[in-house]
Tab-separated table of C-alpha atoms and ligand atoms in Angstrom:
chain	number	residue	atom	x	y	z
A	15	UNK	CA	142.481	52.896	131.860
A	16	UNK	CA	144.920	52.169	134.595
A	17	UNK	CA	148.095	51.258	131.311
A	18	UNK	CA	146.820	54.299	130.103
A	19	UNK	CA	147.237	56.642	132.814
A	20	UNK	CA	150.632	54.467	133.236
A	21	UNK	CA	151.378	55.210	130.037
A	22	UNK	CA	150.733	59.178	129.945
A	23	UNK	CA	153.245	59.462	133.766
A	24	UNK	CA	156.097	58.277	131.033
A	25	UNK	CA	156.498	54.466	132.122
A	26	UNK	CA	157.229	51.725	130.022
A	27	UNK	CA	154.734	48.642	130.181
A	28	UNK	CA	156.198	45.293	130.868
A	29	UNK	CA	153.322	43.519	131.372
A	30	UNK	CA	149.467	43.589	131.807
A	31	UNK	CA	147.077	41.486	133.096
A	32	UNK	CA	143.592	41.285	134.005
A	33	UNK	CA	144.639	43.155	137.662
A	34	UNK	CA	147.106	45.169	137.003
A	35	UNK	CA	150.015	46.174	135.105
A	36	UNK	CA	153.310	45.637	135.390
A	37	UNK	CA	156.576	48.270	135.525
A	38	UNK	CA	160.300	48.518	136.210
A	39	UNK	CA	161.418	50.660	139.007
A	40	UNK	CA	162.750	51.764	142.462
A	41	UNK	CA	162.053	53.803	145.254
A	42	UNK	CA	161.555	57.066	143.205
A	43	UNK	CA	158.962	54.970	141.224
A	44	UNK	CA	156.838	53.676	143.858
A	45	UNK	CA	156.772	57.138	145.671
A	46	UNK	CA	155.776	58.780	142.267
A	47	UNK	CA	153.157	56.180	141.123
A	48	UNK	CA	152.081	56.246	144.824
A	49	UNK	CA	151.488	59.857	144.965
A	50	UNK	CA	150.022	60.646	141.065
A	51	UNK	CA	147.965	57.679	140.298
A	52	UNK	CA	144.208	58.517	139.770
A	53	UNK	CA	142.875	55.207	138.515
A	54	UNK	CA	144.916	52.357	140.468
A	55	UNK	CA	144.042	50.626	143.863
A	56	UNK	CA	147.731	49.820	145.608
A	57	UNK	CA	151.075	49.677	144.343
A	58	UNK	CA	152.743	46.623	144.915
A	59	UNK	CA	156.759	46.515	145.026
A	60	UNK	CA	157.898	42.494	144.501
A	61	UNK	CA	160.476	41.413	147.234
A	62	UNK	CA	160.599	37.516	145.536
A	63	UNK	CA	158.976	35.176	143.441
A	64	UNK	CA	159.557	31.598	143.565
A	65	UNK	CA	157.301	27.947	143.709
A	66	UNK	CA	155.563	26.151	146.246
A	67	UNK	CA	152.795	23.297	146.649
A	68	UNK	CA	152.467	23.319	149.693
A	69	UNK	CA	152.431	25.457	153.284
A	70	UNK	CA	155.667	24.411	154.774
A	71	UNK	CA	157.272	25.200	151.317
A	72	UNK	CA	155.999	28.504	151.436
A	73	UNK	CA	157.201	29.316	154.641
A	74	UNK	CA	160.875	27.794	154.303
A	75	UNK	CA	160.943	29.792	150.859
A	76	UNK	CA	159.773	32.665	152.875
A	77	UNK	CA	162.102	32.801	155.260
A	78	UNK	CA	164.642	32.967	153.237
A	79	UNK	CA	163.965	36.588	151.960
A	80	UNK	CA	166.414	38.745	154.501
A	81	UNK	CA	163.148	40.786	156.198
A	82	UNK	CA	165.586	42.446	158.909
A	83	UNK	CA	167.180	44.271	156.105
A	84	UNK	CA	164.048	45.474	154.511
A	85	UNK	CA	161.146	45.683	157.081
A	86	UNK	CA	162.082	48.280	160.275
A	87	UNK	CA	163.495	46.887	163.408
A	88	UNK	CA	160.799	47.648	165.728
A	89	UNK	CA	157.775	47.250	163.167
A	90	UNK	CA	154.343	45.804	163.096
A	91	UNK	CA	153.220	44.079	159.479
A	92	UNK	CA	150.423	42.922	158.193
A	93	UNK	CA	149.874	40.312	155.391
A	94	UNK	CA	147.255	40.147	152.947
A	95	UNK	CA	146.993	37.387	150.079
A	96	UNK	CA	145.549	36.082	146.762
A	97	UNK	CA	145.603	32.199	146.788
A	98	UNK	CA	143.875	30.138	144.412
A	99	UNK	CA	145.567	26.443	144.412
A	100	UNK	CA	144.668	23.321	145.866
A	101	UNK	CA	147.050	23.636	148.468
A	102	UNK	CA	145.026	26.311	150.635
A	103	UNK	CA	141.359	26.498	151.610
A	104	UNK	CA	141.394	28.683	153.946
A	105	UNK	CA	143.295	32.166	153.182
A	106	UNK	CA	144.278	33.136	156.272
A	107	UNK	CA	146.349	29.960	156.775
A	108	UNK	CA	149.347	31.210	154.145
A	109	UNK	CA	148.802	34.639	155.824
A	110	UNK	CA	149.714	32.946	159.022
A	111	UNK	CA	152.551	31.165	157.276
A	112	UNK	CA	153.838	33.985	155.692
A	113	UNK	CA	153.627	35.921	158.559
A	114	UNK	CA	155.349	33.518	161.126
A	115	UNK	CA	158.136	33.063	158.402
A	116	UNK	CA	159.010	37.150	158.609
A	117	UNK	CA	158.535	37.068	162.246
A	118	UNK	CA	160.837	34.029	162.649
A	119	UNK	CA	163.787	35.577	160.238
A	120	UNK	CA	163.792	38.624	161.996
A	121	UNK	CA	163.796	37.382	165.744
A	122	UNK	CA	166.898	35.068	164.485
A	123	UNK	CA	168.437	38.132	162.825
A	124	UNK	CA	167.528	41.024	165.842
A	125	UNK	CA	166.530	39.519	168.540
A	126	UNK	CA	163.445	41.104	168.349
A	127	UNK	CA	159.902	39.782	166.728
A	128	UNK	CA	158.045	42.387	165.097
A	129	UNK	CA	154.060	43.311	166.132
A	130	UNK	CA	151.576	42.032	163.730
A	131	UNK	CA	148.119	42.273	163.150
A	132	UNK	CA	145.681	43.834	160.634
A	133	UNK	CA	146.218	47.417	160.889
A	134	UNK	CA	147.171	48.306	157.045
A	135	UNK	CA	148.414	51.641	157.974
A	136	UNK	CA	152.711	50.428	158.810
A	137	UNK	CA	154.468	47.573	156.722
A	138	UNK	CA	152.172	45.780	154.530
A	139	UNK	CA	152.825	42.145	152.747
A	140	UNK	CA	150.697	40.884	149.902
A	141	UNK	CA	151.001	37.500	148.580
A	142	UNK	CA	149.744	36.377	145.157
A	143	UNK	CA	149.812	32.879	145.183
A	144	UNK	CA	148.176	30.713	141.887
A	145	UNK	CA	148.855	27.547	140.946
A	146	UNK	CA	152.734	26.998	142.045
A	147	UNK	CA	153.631	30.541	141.385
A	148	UNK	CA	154.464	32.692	144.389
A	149	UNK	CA	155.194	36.554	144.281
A	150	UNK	CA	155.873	38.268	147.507
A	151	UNK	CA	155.150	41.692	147.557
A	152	UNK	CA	155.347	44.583	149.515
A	153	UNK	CA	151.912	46.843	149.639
A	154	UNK	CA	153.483	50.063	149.198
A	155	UNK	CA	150.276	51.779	149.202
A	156	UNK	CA	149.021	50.857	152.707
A	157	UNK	CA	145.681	51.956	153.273
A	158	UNK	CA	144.236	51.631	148.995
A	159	UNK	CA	144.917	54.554	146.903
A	160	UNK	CA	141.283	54.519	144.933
A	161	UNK	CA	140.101	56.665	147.864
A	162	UNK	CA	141.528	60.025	147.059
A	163	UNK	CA	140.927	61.324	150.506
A	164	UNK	CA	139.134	64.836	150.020
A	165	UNK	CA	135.089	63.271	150.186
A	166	UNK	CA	134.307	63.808	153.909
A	167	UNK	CA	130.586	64.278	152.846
A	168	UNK	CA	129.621	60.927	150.879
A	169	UNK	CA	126.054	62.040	150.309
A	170	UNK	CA	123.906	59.144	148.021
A	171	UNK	CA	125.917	56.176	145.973
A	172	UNK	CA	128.964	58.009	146.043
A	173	UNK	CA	131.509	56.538	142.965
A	174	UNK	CA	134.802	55.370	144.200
A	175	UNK	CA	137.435	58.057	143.399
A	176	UNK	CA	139.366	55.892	141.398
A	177	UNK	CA	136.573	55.041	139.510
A	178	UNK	CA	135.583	58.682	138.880
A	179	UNK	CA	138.980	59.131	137.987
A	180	UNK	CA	138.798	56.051	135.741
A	181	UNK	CA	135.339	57.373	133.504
A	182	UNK	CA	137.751	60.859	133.199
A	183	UNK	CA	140.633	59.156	131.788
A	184	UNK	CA	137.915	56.589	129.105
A	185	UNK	CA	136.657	59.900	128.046
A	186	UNK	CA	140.527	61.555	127.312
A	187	UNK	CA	139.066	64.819	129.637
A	188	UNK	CA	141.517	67.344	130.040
A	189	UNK	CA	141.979	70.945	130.449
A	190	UNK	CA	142.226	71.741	126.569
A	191	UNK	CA	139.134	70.062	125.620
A	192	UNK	CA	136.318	72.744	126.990
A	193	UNK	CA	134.134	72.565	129.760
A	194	UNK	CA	132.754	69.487	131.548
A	195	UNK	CA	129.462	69.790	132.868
A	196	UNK	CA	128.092	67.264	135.280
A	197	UNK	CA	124.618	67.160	136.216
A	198	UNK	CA	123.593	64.798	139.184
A	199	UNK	CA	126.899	65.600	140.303
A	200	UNK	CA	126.076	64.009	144.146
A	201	UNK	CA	128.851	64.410	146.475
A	202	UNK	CA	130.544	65.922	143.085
A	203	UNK	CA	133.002	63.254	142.769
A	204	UNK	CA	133.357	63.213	139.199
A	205	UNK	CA	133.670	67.207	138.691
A	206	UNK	CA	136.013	67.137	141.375
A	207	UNK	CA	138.807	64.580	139.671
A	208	UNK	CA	137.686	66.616	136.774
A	209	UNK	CA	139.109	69.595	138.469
A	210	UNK	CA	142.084	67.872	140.357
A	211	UNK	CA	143.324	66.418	136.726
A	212	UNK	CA	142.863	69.635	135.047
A	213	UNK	CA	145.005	71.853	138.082
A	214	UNK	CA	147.974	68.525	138.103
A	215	UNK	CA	147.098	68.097	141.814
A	216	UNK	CA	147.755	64.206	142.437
A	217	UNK	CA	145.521	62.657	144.560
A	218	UNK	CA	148.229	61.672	146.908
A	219	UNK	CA	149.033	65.036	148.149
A	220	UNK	CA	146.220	64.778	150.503
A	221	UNK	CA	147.491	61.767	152.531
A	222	UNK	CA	150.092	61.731	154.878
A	223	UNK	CA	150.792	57.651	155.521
A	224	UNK	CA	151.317	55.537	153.113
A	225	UNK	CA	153.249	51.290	153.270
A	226	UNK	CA	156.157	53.126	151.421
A	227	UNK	CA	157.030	55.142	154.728
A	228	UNK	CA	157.297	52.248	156.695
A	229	UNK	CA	159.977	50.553	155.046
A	230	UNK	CA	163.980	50.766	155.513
A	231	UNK	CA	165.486	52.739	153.093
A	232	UNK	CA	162.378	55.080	153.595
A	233	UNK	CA	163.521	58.512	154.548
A	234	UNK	CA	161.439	61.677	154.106
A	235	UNK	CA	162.790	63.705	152.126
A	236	UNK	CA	162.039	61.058	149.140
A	237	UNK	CA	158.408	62.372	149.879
A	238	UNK	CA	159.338	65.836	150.231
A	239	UNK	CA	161.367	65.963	147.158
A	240	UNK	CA	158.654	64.179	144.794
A	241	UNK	CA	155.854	66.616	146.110
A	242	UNK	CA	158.043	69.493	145.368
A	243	UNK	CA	158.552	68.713	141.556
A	244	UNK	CA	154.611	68.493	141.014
A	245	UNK	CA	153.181	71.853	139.023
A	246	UNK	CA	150.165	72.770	140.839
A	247	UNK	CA	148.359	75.124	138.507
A	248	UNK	CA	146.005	77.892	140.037
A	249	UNK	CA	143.836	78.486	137.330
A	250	UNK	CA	142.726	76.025	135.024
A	251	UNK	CA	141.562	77.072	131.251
A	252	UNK	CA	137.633	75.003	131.308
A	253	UNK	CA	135.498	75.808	133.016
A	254	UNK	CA	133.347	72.535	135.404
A	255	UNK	CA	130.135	72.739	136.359
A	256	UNK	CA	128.666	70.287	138.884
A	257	UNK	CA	124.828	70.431	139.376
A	258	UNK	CA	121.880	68.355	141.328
A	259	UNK	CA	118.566	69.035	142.275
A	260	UNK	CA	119.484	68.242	145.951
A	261	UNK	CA	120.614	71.080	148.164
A	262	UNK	CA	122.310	68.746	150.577
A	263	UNK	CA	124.041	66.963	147.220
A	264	UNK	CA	125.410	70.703	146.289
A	265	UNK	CA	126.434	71.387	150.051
A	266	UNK	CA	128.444	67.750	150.152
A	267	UNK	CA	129.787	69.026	146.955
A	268	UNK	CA	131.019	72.349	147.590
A	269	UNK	CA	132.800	71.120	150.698
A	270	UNK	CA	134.588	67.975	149.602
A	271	UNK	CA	135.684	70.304	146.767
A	272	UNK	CA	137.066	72.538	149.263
A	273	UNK	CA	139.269	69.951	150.997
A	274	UNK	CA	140.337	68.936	147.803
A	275	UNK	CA	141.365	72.652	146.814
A	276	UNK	CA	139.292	73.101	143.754
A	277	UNK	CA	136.533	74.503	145.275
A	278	UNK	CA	137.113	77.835	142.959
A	279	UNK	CA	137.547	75.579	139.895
A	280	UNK	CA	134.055	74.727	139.983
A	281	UNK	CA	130.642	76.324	139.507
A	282	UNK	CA	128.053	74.876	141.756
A	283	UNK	CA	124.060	75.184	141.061
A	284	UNK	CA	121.410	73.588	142.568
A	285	UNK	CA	119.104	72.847	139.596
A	286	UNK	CA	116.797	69.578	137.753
A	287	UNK	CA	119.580	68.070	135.594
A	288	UNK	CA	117.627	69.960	132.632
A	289	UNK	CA	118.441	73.323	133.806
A	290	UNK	CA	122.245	73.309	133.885
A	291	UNK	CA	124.119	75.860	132.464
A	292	UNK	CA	125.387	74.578	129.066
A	293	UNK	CA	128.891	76.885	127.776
A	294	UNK	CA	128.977	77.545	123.989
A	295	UNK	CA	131.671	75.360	122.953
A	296	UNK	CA	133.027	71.810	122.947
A	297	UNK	CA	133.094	69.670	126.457
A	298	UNK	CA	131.741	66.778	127.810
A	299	UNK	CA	128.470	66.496	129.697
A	300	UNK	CA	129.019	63.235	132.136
A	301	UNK	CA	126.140	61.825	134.715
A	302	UNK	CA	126.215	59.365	136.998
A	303	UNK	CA	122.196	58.683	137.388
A	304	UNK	CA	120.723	56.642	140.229
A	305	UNK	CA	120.361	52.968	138.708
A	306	UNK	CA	117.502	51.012	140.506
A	307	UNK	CA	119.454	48.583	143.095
A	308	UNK	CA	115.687	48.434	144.538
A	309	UNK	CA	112.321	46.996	143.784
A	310	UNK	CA	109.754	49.553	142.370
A	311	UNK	CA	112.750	51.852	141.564
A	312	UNK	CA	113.242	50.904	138.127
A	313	UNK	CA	109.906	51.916	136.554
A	314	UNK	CA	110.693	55.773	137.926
A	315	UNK	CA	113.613	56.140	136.388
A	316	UNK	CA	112.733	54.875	133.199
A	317	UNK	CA	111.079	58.405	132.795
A	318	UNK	CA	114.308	60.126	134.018
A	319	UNK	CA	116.624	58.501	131.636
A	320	UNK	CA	114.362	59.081	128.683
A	321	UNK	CA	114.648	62.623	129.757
A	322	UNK	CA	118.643	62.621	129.570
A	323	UNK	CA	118.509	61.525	126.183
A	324	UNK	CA	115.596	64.713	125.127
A	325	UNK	CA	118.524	66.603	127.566
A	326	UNK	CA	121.381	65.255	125.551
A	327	UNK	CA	119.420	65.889	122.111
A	328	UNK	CA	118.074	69.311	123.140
A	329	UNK	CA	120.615	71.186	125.061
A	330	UNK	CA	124.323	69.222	124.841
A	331	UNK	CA	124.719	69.696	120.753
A	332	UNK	CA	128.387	69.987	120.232
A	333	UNK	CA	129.320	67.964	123.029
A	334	UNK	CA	130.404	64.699	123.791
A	335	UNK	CA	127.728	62.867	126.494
A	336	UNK	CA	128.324	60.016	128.999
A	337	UNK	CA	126.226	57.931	131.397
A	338	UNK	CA	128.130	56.161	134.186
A	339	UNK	CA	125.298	53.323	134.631
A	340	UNK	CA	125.024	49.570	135.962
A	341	UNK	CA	121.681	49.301	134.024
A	342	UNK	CA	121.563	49.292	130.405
A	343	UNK	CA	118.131	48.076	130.217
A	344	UNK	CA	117.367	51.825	131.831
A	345	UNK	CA	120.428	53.051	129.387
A	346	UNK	CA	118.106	51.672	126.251
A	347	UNK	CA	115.576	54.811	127.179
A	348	UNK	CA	117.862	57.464	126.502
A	349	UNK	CA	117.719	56.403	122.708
A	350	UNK	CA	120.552	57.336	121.309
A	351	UNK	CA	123.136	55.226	119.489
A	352	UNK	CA	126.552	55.169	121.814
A	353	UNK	CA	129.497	55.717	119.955
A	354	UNK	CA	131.531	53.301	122.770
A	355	UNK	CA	131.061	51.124	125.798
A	356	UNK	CA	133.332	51.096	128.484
A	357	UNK	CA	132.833	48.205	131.284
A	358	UNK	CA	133.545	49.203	134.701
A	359	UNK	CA	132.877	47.224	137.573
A	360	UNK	CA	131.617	49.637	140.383
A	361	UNK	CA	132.159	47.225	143.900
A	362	UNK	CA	130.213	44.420	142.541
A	363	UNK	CA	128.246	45.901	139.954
A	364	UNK	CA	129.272	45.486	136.138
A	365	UNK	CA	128.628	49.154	135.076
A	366	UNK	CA	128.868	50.742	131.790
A	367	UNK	CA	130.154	54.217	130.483
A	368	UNK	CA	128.325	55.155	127.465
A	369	UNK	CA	130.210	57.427	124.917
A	370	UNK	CA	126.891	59.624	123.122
A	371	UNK	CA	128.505	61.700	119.745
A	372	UNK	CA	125.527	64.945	119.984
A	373	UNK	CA	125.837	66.617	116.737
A	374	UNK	CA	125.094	70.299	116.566
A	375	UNK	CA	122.785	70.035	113.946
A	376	UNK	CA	125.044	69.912	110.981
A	377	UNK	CA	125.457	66.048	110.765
A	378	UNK	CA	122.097	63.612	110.911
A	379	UNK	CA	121.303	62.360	114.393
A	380	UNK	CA	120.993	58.931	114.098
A	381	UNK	CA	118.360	58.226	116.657
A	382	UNK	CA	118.359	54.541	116.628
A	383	UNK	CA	118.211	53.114	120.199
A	384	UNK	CA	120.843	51.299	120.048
A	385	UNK	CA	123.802	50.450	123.245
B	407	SAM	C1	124.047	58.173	141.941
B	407	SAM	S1	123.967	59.794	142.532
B	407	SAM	C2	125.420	60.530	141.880
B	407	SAM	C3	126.613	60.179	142.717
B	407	SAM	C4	127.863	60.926	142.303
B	407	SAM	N1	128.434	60.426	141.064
B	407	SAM	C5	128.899	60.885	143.412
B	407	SAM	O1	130.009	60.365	143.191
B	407	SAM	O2	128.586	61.322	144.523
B	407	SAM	C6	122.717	60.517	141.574
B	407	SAM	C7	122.383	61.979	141.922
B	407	SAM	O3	121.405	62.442	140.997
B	407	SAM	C8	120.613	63.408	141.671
B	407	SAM	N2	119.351	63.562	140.911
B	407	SAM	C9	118.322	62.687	140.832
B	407	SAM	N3	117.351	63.187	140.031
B	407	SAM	C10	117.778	64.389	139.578
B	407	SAM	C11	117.242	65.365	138.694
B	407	SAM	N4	116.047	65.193	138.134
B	407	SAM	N5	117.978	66.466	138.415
B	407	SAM	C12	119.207	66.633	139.000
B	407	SAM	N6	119.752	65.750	139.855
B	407	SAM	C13	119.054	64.629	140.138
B	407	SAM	C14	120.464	62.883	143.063
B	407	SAM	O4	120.154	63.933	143.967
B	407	SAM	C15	121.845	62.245	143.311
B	407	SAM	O5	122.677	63.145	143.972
């Protein structure tokens, strides 16, 4: 999802792996990909790569790198890390190293040692180290980027943002594509990236602090200029509805949709997921039910899920369906054969996004429970 979003903001791929992906740029590029990305957690800028088996090696390698150019004067870092080698037990040990390395280079260089500590929201450091391979990077994101900042009001089992954002981009939504209707919509997470991809407002706008700003070179008119060439639109073309047959679900809603400006983009009801208002037309129809983390739970809502698939059978003809679950054995009830399976790990929770093809009549329902 993440190369694919990537992709679609017009970057070239260099390399992907299991955490990330990897692309070719400057400070333009890490302000951009810091500001637009939906899907993504932090946006890591490397300062150096090089090898080392063992502490000290690390550190003299480390202070190598000239920090008093890059890192301001008077700052306060903090370092993070990866390490899996058999050189470290204990991750805060490199941290340490790493850390006394920058401090050391830049009291030789100015005179001065920078604060430290674990505040994320100045100059961050991240170091991936596996095997021999070190990459120092700089954590250009700060405080992570998955939380998009508008959900004041997290209501029940909120999704991450990103992840939201991540279900959106699996099922190619966009504004050309008809409505998307999401019943159980919660603290209306989903209908709200919904709306926020739809109108080309990047998450980012609503943050004001971010690593990037706390690194020389940084002034702020790079900001100012990259927020001024986004396209906000006013009106979007689909129309979103976000349902739930909580009050205090459609309240949470409303008003996290109103700090993230879309609050007009959306129609709100408070209705059983049965009862939402389904537009004539193609769309998607995306739920995120409750799951069963807890005993006793799980026989209750094998009754609700069978009654998303009659929902999905009955009402949603013509319409793509998705369930945003982390229990298949509950997904089995909605007995329908899903066209795809998207795995999504939601904290620690292997999830799954369920692709449902509803027919409007004119092609056989195949009815075979099958995920
Ligand atoms: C896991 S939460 C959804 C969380 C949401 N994705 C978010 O990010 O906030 C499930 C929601 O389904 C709602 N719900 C449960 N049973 C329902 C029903 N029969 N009809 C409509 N909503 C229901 C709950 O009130 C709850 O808000």
């Amino acid at each position: 999802m993440l190369r694919k979003e990537v992709e679609s903001l017009g970057y070239r791929i260099l390399r992907e792996d299991k955490s990330g992906v990897t692309v070719e740029g400057g400070w333009q590029e890490v302000v951009d990909l810091n500001l637009k990305l939906r899907t993504a957690s932090r946006v890591l800028w490397l300062i150096k790569s090089f090898e080392a088996n063992s502490p000290d090696t690390l550190y003299k390698e480390a202070r190598k790198i000239p920090w008093h150019k890059l890192i301001p004067r008077e700052g306060y870092i903090s370092v993070q890390s990866f390490v899996k080698n058999d050189y470290i037990l204990d991750t805060r040990f490199p941290n340490l190293k790493l850390k006394d390395a920058i401090v050391d280079q830049m009291q030789e260089e100015n005179g001065v040692r920078p604060d430290s500590g674990n505040e994320h929201d100045r100059t961050n450091i991240f170091l991936f180290w596996y095997l021999n391979a070190v990459h120092v990077y700089f954590d250009t994101s700060g405080e992570t980027i998955a939380k998009h900042g508008y959900r004041k009001m997290p209501f029940k089992a909120p999704m991450l943002e990103s992840l939201a954002a991540a279900c959106l981009v699996s099922a190619d939504w966009d504004d050309q594509k008809g409505s998307f209707i999401n019943p159980m919509c919660g603290s209306g997470t989903l209908a709200i990236e919904a709306a926020l991809m739809a109108a080309n407002i990047p998450p980012g706008i609503f943050r004001k602090n971010f690593g990037f700003m706390h690194l020389n070179g940084y002034d702020d008119s790079i900001w100012t200029e990259a927020l001024a060439k986004v396209e906000v639109k006013d009106k979007i073309k689909s129309r979103i509805i976000a349902t739930d047959i909580d009050g205090m679900a459609i309240q949470a809603a409303q008003e996290n949709a109103k700090i993230a400006n879309v609050g007009k983009m959306i129609e709100f009801d408070k209705v059983p997921f049965e009862k939402t208002l389904m537009p004539e037309g193609p769309g998607i129809v995306m739920l995120n039910p409750e799951y069963g983390e807890r005993l006793g739970e799980e026989e209750q809502l094998k009754e609700v899920y069978k009654s998303i698939g009659d929902f999905f059978k009955q009402s949603c003809k013509g319409k793509t369906g998705y369930i945003f679950t982390g229990n298949t054995q509950l997904a089995k009830r909605i007995g329908l054969r899903t066209k795809s399976r998207t795995e999504l790990m939601n904290a620690r929770i292997d999830c799954r996004l369920l692709e449902y093809e509803l027919y409007d009549g004119s092609k056989r329902q195949d009815i075979r429970p099958k995920i």
